[in-house]
JSON list of C-alpha atoms and ligand atoms in Angstrom, two decimals:
[
{"chain": "A", "resi": 1, "resn": "MET", "atom": "CA", "xyz": [114.80, -4.63, -49.98]},
{"chain": "A", "resi": 2, "resn": "VAL", "atom": "CA", "xyz": [114.09, -7.57, -47.97]},
{"chain": "A", "resi": 3, "resn": "GLU", "atom": "CA", "xyz": [116.17, -10.49, -49.02]},
{"chain": "A", "resi": 4, "resn": "VAL", "atom": "CA", "xyz": [113.87, -13.56, -48.38]},
{"chain": "A", "resi": 5, "resn": "ASN", "atom": "CA", "xyz": [116.23, -17.20, -48.53]},
{"chain": "A", "resi": 6, "resn": "CYS", "atom": "CA", "xyz": [113.90, -20.28, -49.10]},
{"chain": "A", "resi": 7, "resn": "PHE", "atom": "CA", "xyz": [112.72, -22.27, -45.79]},
{"chain": "A", "resi": 8, "resn": "GLU", "atom": "CA", "xyz": [113.79, -25.24, -46.53]},
{"chain": "A", "resi": 9, "resn": "CYS", "atom": "CA", "xyz": [117.17, -25.01, -49.49]},
{"chain": "A", "resi": 10, "resn": "ASN", "atom": "CA", "xyz": [118.19, -21.72, -47.91]},
{"chain": "A", "resi": 11, "resn": "ASN", "atom": "CA", "xyz": [118.76, -20.77, -51.45]},
{"chain": "A", "resi": 12, "resn": "GLU", "atom": "CA", "xyz": [117.29, -16.73, -51.95]},
{"chain": "A", "resi": 13, "resn": "ILE", "atom": "CA", "xyz": [114.17, -16.40, -53.66]},
{"chain": "A", "resi": 14, "resn": "PRO", "atom": "CA", "xyz": [113.53, -14.65, -56.61]},
{"chain": "A", "resi": 15, "resn": "ALA", "atom": "CA", "xyz": [112.21, -10.98, -56.18]},
{"chain": "A", "resi": 16, "resn": "VAL", "atom": "CA", "xyz": [109.99, -11.61, -59.14]},
{"chain": "A", "resi": 17, "resn": "ARG", "atom": "CA", "xyz": [108.58, -15.08, -56.81]},
{"chain": "A", "resi": 18, "resn": "LEU", "atom": "CA", "xyz": [107.94, -12.35, -53.93]},
{"chain": "A", "resi": 19, "resn": "GLU", "atom": "CA", "xyz": [105.82, -10.36, -55.99]},
{"chain": "A", "resi": 20, "resn": "ALA", "atom": "CA", "xyz": [103.34, -13.01, -57.42]},
{"chain": "A", "resi": 21, "resn": "MET", "atom": "CA", "xyz": [103.02, -14.79, -54.04]},
{"chain": "A", "resi": 22, "resn": "PRO", "atom": "CA", "xyz": [104.32, -12.30, -50.50]},
{"chain": "A", "resi": 23, "resn": "ASN", "atom": "CA", "xyz": [104.08, -14.70, -48.37]},
{"chain": "A", "resi": 24, "resn": "THR", "atom": "CA", "xyz": [105.85, -17.62, -49.82]},
{"chain": "A", "resi": 25, "resn": "GLU", "atom": "CA", "xyz": [108.84, -19.54, -47.75]},
{"chain": "A", "resi": 26, "resn": "TYR", "atom": "CA", "xyz": [110.04, -21.95, -50.81]},
{"chain": "A", "resi": 27, "resn": "CYS", "atom": "CA", "xyz": [111.47, -21.67, -53.79]},
{"chain": "A", "resi": 28, "resn": "ILE", "atom": "CA", "xyz": [109.59, -22.94, -56.37]},
{"chain": "A", "resi": 29, "resn": "ASN", "atom": "CA", "xyz": [111.83, -25.79, -56.50]},
{"chain": "A", "resi": 30, "resn": "CYS", "atom": "CA", "xyz": [110.84, -26.77, -52.82]},
{"chain": "A", "resi": 31, "resn": "ALA", "atom": "CA", "xyz": [107.08, -25.34, -53.24]},
{"chain": "A", "resi": 32, "resn": "ASP", "atom": "CA", "xyz": [106.05, -28.46, -54.69]},
{"chain": "A", "resi": 33, "resn": "LYS", "atom": "CA", "xyz": [107.19, -30.91, -52.21]},
{"chain": "A", "resi": 34, "resn": "HIS", "atom": "CA", "xyz": [104.88, -28.21, -49.70]},
{"chain": "A", "resi": 35, "resn": "THR", "atom": "CA", "xyz": [101.91, -27.49, -52.11]},
{"chain": "A", "resi": 36, "resn": "GLU", "atom": "CA", "xyz": [99.12, -30.34, -51.07]},
{"chain": "A", "resi": 37, "resn": "ILE", "atom": "CA", "xyz": [97.45, -31.33, -53.70]},
{"chain": "A", "resi": 38, "resn": "VAL", "atom": "CA", "xyz": [93.42, -31.01, -53.99]},
{"chain": "A", "resi": 39, "resn": "MET", "atom": "CA", "xyz": [90.89, -32.85, -55.57]},
{"chain": "A", "resi": 40, "resn": "GLY", "atom": "CA", "xyz": [87.05, -32.32, -56.13]},
{"chain": "A", "resi": 41, "resn": "ARG", "atom": "CA", "xyz": [84.60, -35.66, -56.48]},
{"chain": "A", "resi": 42, "resn": "MET", "atom": "CA", "xyz": [81.08, -36.19, -56.86]},
{"chain": "A", "resi": 43, "resn": "ILE", "atom": "CA", "xyz": [79.95, -38.36, -54.75]},
{"chain": "A", "resi": 44, "resn": "TYR", "atom": "CA", "xyz": [76.48, -40.08, -55.07]},
{"chain": "A", "resi": 45, "resn": "ASN", "atom": "CA", "xyz": [75.55, -40.74, -51.77]},
{"chain": "A", "resi": 46, "resn": "HIS", "atom": "CA", "xyz": [71.75, -41.68, -52.73]},
{"chain": "A", "resi": 47, "resn": "LYS", "atom": "CA", "xyz": [69.78, -42.57, -55.86]},
{"chain": "A", "resi": 48, "resn": "THR", "atom": "CA", "xyz": [69.21, -38.88, -56.72]},
{"chain": "A", "resi": 49, "resn": "ALA", "atom": "CA", "xyz": [71.49, -36.37, -54.62]},
{"chain": "A", "resi": 50, "resn": "GLY", "atom": "CA", "xyz": [75.18, -36.24, -55.29]},
{"chain": "A", "resi": 51, "resn": "GLU", "atom": "CA", "xyz": [77.94, -34.22, -53.46]},
{"chain": "A", "resi": 52, "resn": "VAL", "atom": "CA", "xyz": [80.76, -32.54, -54.76]},
{"chain": "A", "resi": 53, "resn": "ILE", "atom": "CA", "xyz": [83.72, -33.82, -51.85]},
{"chain": "A", "resi": 54, "resn": "ILE", "atom": "CA", "xyz": [87.15, -31.74, -51.42]},
{"chain": "A", "resi": 55, "resn": "ALA", "atom": "CA", "xyz": [89.94, -33.31, -50.12]},
{"chain": "A", "resi": 56, "resn": "ARG", "atom": "CA", "xyz": [93.14, -31.67, -49.42]},
{"chain": "A", "resi": 57, "resn": "GLY", "atom": "CA", "xyz": [96.42, -33.51, -49.90]},
{"chain": "A", "resi": 58, "resn": "LYS", "atom": "CA", "xyz": [97.75, -37.71, -50.70]},
{"chain": "A", "resi": 59, "resn": "GLU", "atom": "CA", "xyz": [96.07, -39.65, -47.32]},
{"chain": "A", "resi": 60, "resn": "ASN", "atom": "CA", "xyz": [92.20, -37.88, -48.26]},
{"chain": "A", "resi": 61, "resn": "ILE", "atom": "CA", "xyz": [92.71, -38.47, -52.06]},
{"chain": "A", "resi": 62, "resn": "ARG", "atom": "CA", "xyz": [93.18, -41.80, -51.86]},
{"chain": "A", "resi": 63, "resn": "ARG", "atom": "CA", "xyz": [90.41, -41.80, -48.79]},
{"chain": "A", "resi": 64, "resn": "LEU", "atom": "CA", "xyz": [88.15, -40.01, -51.54]},
{"chain": "A", "resi": 65, "resn": "ASN", "atom": "CA", "xyz": [88.88, -42.23, -54.19]},
{"chain": "A", "resi": 66, "resn": "ARG", "atom": "CA", "xyz": [88.32, -45.25, -52.13]},
{"chain": "A", "resi": 67, "resn": "GLU", "atom": "CA", "xyz": [85.17, -43.39, -51.06]},
{"chain": "A", "resi": 68, "resn": "TYR", "atom": "CA", "xyz": [84.13, -42.79, -55.17]},
{"chain": "A", "resi": 69, "resn": "ALA", "atom": "CA", "xyz": [84.71, -46.44, -55.83]},
{"chain": "A", "resi": 70, "resn": "ARG", "atom": "CA", "xyz": [82.23, -47.74, -53.78]},
{"chain": "A", "resi": 71, "resn": "ALA", "atom": "CA", "xyz": [79.91, -45.06, -54.31]},
{"chain": "A", "resi": 72, "resn": "ARG", "atom": "CA", "xyz": [79.66, -46.10, -58.13]},
{"chain": "B", "resi": 101, "resn": "ZN", "atom": "ZN1", "xyz": [114.34, -24.00, -51.82]}
]
């Protein structure tokens, strides 16, 4: 069996986790820090048409929220 260690803290990644996510490079504790937050918002550009914008990562989500507040 192949042993995989976390890319960040070097702890061994449990086999159960590897089975569920074979490509993961992080243990559960570190995965949170490396998983990007994704958010979608409906932005109305015109009075009739709306568009769903998907933002990834904290900086983009902040930008999207700003955009959203302005469009309302
Ligand atoms: Zn780790």
